[in-house]
N, C-alpha and C. Protein backbone atom coordinates (compact mmCIF):
# COMPACT_ATOMS: atom_id res chain seq x y z
N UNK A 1 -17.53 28.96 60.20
CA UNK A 1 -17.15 28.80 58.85
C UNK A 1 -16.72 30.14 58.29
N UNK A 2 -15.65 30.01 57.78
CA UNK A 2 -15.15 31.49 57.03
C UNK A 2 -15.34 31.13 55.87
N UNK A 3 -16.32 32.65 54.94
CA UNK A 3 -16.17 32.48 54.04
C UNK A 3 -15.54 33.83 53.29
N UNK A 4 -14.82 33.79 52.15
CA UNK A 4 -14.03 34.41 51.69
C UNK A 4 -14.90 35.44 50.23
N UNK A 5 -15.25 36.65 50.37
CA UNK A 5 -15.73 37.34 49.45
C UNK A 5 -15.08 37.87 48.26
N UNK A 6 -15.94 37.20 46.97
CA UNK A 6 -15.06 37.75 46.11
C UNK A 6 -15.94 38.41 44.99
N UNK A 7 -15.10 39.24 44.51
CA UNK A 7 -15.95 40.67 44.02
C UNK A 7 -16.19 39.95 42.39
N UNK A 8 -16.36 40.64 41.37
CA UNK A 8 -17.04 40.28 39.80
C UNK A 8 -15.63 40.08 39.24
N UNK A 9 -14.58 41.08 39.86
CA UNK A 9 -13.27 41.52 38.87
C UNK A 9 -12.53 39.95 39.17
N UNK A 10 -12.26 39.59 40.20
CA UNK A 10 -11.44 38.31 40.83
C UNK A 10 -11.53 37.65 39.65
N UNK A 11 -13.35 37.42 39.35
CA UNK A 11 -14.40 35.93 38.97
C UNK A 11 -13.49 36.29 37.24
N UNK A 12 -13.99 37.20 36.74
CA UNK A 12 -14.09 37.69 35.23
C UNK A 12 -12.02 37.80 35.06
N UNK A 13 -11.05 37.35 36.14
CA UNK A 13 -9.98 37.41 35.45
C UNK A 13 -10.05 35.72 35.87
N UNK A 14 -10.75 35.21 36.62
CA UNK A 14 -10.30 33.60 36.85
C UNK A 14 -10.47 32.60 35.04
N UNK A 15 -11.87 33.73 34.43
CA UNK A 15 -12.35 33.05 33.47
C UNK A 15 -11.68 33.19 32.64
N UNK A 16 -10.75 34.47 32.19
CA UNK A 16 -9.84 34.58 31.32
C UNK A 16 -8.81 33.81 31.55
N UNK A 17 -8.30 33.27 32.91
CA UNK A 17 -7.05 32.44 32.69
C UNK A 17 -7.50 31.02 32.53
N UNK A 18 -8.37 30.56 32.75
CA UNK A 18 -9.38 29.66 32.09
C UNK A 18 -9.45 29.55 30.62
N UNK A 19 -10.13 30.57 29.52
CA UNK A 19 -9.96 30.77 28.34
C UNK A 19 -8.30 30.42 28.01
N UNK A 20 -7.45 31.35 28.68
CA UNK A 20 -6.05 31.38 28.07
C UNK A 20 -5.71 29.80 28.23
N UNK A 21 -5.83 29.33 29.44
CA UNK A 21 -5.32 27.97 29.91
C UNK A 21 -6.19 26.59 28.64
N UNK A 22 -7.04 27.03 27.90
CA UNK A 22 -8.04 26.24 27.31
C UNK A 22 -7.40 26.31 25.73
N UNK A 23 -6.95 27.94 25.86
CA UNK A 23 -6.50 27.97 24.23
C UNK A 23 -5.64 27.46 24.20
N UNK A 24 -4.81 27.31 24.81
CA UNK A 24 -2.93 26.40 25.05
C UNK A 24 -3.52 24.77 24.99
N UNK A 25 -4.08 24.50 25.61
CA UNK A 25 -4.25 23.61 25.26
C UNK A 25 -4.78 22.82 23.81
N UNK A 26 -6.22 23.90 23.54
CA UNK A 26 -6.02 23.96 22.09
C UNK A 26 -5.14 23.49 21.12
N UNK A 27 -4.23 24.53 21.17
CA UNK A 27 -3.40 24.36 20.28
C UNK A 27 -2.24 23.42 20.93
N UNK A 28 -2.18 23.05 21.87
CA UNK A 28 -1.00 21.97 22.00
C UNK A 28 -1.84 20.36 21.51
N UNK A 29 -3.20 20.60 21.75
CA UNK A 29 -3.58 19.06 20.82
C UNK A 29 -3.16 19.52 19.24
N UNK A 30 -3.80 20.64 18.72
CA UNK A 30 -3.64 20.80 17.20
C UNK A 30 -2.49 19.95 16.97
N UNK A 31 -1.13 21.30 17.54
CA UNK A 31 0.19 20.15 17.08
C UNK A 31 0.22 19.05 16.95
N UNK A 32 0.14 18.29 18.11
CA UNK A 32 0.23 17.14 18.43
C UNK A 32 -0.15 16.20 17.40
N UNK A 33 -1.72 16.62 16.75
CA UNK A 33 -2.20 16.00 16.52
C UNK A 33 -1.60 15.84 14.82
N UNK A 34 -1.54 17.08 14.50
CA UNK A 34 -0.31 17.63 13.16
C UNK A 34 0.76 16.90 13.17
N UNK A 35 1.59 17.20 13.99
CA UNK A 35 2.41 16.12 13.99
C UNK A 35 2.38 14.87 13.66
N UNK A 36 1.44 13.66 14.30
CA UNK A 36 0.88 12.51 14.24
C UNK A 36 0.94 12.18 12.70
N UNK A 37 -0.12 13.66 12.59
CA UNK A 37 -0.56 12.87 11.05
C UNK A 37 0.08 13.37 9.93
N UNK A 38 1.00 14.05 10.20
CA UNK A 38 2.04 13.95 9.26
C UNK A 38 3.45 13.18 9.14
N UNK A 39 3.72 12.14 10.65
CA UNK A 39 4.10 11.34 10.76
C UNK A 39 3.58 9.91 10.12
N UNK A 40 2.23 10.05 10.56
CA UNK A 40 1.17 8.93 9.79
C UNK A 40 1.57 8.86 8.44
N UNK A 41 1.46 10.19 7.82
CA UNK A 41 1.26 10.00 6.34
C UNK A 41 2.69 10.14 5.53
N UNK A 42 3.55 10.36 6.30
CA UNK A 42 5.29 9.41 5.97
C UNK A 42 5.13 8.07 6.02
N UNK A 43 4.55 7.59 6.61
CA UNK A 43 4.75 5.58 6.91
C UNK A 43 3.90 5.28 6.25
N UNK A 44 2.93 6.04 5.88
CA UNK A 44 1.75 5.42 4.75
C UNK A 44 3.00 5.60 2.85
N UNK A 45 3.45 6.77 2.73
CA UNK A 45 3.87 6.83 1.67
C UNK A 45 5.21 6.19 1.64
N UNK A 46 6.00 6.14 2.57
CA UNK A 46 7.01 5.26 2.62
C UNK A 46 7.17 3.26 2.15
N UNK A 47 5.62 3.31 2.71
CA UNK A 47 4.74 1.83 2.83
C UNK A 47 4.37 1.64 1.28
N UNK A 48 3.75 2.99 0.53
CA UNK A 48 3.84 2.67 -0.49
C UNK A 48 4.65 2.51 -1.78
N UNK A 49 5.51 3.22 -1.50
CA UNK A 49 7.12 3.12 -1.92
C UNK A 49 7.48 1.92 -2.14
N UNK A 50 7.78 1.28 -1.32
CA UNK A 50 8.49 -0.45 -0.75
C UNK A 50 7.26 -0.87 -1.59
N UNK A 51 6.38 -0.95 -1.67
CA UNK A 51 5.24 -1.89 -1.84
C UNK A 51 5.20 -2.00 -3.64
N UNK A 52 5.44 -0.64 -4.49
CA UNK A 52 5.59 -0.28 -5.57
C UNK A 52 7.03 -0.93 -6.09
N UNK A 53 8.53 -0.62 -5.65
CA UNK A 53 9.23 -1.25 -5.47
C UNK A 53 9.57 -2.46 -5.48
N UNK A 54 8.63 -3.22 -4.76
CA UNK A 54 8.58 -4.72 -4.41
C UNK A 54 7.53 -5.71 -5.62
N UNK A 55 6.55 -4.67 -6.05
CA UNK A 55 5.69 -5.05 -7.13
C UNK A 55 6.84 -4.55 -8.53
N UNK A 56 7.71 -4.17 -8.64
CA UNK A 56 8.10 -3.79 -9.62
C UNK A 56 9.24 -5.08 -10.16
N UNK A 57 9.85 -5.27 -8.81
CA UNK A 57 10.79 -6.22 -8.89
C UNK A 57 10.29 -7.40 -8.94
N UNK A 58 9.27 -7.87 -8.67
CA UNK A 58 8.50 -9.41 -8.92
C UNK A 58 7.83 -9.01 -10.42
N UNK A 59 7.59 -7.91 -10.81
CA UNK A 59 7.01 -7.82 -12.39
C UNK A 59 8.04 -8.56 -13.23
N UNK A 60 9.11 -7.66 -12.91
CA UNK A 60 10.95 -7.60 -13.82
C UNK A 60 11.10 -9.24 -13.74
N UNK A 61 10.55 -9.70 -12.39
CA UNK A 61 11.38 -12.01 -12.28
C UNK A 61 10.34 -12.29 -12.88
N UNK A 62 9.44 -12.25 -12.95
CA UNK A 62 8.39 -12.73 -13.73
C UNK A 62 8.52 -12.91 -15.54
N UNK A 63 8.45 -11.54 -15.57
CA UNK A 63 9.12 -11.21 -17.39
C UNK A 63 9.60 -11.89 -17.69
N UNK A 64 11.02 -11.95 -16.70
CA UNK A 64 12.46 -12.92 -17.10
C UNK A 64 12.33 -14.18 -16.93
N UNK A 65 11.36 -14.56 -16.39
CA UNK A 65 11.14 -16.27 -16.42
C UNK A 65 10.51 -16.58 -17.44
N UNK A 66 9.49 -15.50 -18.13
CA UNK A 66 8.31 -15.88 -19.00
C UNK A 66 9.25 -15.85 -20.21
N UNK A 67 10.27 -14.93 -20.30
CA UNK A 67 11.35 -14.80 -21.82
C UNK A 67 12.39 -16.54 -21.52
N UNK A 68 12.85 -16.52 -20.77
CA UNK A 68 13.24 -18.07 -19.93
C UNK A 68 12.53 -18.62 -20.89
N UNK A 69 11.28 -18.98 -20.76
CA UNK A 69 10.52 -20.49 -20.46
C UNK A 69 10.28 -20.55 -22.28
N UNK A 70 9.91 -19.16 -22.49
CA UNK A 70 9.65 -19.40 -23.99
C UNK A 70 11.03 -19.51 -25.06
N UNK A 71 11.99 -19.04 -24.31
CA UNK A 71 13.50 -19.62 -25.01
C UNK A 71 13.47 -20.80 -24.77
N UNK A 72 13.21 -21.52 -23.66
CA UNK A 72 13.52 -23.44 -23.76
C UNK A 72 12.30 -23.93 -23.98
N UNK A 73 11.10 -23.32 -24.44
CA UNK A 73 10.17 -24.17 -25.44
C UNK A 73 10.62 -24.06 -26.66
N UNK A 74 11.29 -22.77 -27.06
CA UNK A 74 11.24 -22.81 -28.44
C UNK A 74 12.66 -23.48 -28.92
N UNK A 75 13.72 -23.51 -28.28
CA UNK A 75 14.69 -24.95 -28.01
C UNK A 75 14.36 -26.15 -28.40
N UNK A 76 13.43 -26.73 -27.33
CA UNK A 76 13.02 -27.72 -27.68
C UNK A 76 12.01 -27.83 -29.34
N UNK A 77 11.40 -27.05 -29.15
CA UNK A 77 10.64 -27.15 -31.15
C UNK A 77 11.41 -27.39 -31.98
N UNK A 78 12.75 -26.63 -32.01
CA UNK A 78 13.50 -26.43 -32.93
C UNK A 78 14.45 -28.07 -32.89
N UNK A 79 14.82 -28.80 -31.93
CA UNK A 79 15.57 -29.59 -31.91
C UNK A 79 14.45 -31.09 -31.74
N UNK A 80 13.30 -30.48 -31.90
CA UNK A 80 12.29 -31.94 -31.67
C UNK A 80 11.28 -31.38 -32.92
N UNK A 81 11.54 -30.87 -33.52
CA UNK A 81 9.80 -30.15 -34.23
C UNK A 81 8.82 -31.38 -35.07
N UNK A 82 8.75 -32.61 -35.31
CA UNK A 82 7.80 -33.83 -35.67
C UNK A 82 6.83 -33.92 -34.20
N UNK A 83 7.98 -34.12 -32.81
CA UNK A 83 7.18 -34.19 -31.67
C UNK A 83 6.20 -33.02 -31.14
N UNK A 84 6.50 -32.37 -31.55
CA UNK A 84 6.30 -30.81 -31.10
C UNK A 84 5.24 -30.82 -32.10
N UNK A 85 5.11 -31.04 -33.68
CA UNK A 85 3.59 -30.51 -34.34
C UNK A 85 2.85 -31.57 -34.05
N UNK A 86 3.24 -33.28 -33.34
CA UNK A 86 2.16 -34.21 -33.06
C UNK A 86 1.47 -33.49 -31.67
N UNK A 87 2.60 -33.37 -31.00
CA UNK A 87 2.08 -32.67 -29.39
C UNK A 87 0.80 -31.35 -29.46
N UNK A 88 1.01 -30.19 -30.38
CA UNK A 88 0.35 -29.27 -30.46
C UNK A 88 -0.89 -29.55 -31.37
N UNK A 89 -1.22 -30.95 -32.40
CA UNK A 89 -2.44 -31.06 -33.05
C UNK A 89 -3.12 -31.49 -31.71
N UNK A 90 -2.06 -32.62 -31.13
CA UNK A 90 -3.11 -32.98 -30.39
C UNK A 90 -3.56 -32.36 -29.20
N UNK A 91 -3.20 -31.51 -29.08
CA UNK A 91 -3.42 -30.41 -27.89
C UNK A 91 -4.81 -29.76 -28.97
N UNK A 92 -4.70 -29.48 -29.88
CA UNK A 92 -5.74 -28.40 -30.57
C UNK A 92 -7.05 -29.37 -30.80
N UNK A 93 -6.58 -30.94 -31.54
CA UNK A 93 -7.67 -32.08 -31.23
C UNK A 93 -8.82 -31.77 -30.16
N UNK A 94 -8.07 -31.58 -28.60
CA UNK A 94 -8.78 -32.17 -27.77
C UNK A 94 -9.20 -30.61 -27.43
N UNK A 95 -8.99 -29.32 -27.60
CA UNK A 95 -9.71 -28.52 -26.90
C UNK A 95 -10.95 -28.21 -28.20
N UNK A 96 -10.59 -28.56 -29.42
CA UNK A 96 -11.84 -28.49 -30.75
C UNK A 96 -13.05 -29.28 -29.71
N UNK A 97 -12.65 -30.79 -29.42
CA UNK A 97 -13.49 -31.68 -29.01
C UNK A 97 -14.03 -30.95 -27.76
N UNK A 98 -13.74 -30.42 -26.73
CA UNK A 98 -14.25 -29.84 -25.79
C UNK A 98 -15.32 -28.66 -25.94
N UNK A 99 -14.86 -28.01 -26.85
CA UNK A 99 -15.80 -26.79 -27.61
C UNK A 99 -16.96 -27.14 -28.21
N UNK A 100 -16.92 -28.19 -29.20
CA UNK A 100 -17.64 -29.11 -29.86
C UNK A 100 -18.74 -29.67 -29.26
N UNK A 101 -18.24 -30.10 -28.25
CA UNK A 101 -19.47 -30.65 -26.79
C UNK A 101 -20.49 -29.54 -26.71
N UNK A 102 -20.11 -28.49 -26.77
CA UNK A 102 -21.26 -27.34 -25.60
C UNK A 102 -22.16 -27.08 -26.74
């Protein structure tokens, strides 16, 4: 069996290219990982963008249906209003009577 002698100096530069080889790596996760999460946190704020966007534009159809609906109720009052104050006592009748109960 041959064995091969090696002195302190060999050992003490193997460990430094060890260290060096450890710090590179180091820092090639850091990046990496930097990267990631500043990629991450584009698709998170992008996500919330669209999402704000998308809540903004269903606010705006909403509005416009609710201004809608109360233009053709108040249509109809105006071109029915006898039906319209029997319809609304008796709407007020029956929730008095419900209140009334408890």
């Amino acid at each position: 069996m041959v064995t091969k002698s090696t002195d302190g100096s060999d050992i003490a530069d193997q460990v430094k290219a060890i260290q060096a080889e450890l710090a590179s790596l180091t820092e090639t996760i850091r990046k990496f990982g930097s990267e990631h999460a500043s990629a991450g946190a584009d698709a998170l704020h992008n996500a919330a963008g669209r999402a704000s966007e998308t809540f903004r534009a269903s606010a705006e159809e909403a509005r416009r249906r609710g201004y809608q609906a109360a233009e053709d109720i108040e249509g109809h009052i105006t071109k029915n209003p006898v039906p319209a104050v029997l319809i609304a006592a008796g709407i007020g009748l029956f929730i008095g009577a419900l209140i009334g109960r408890r």
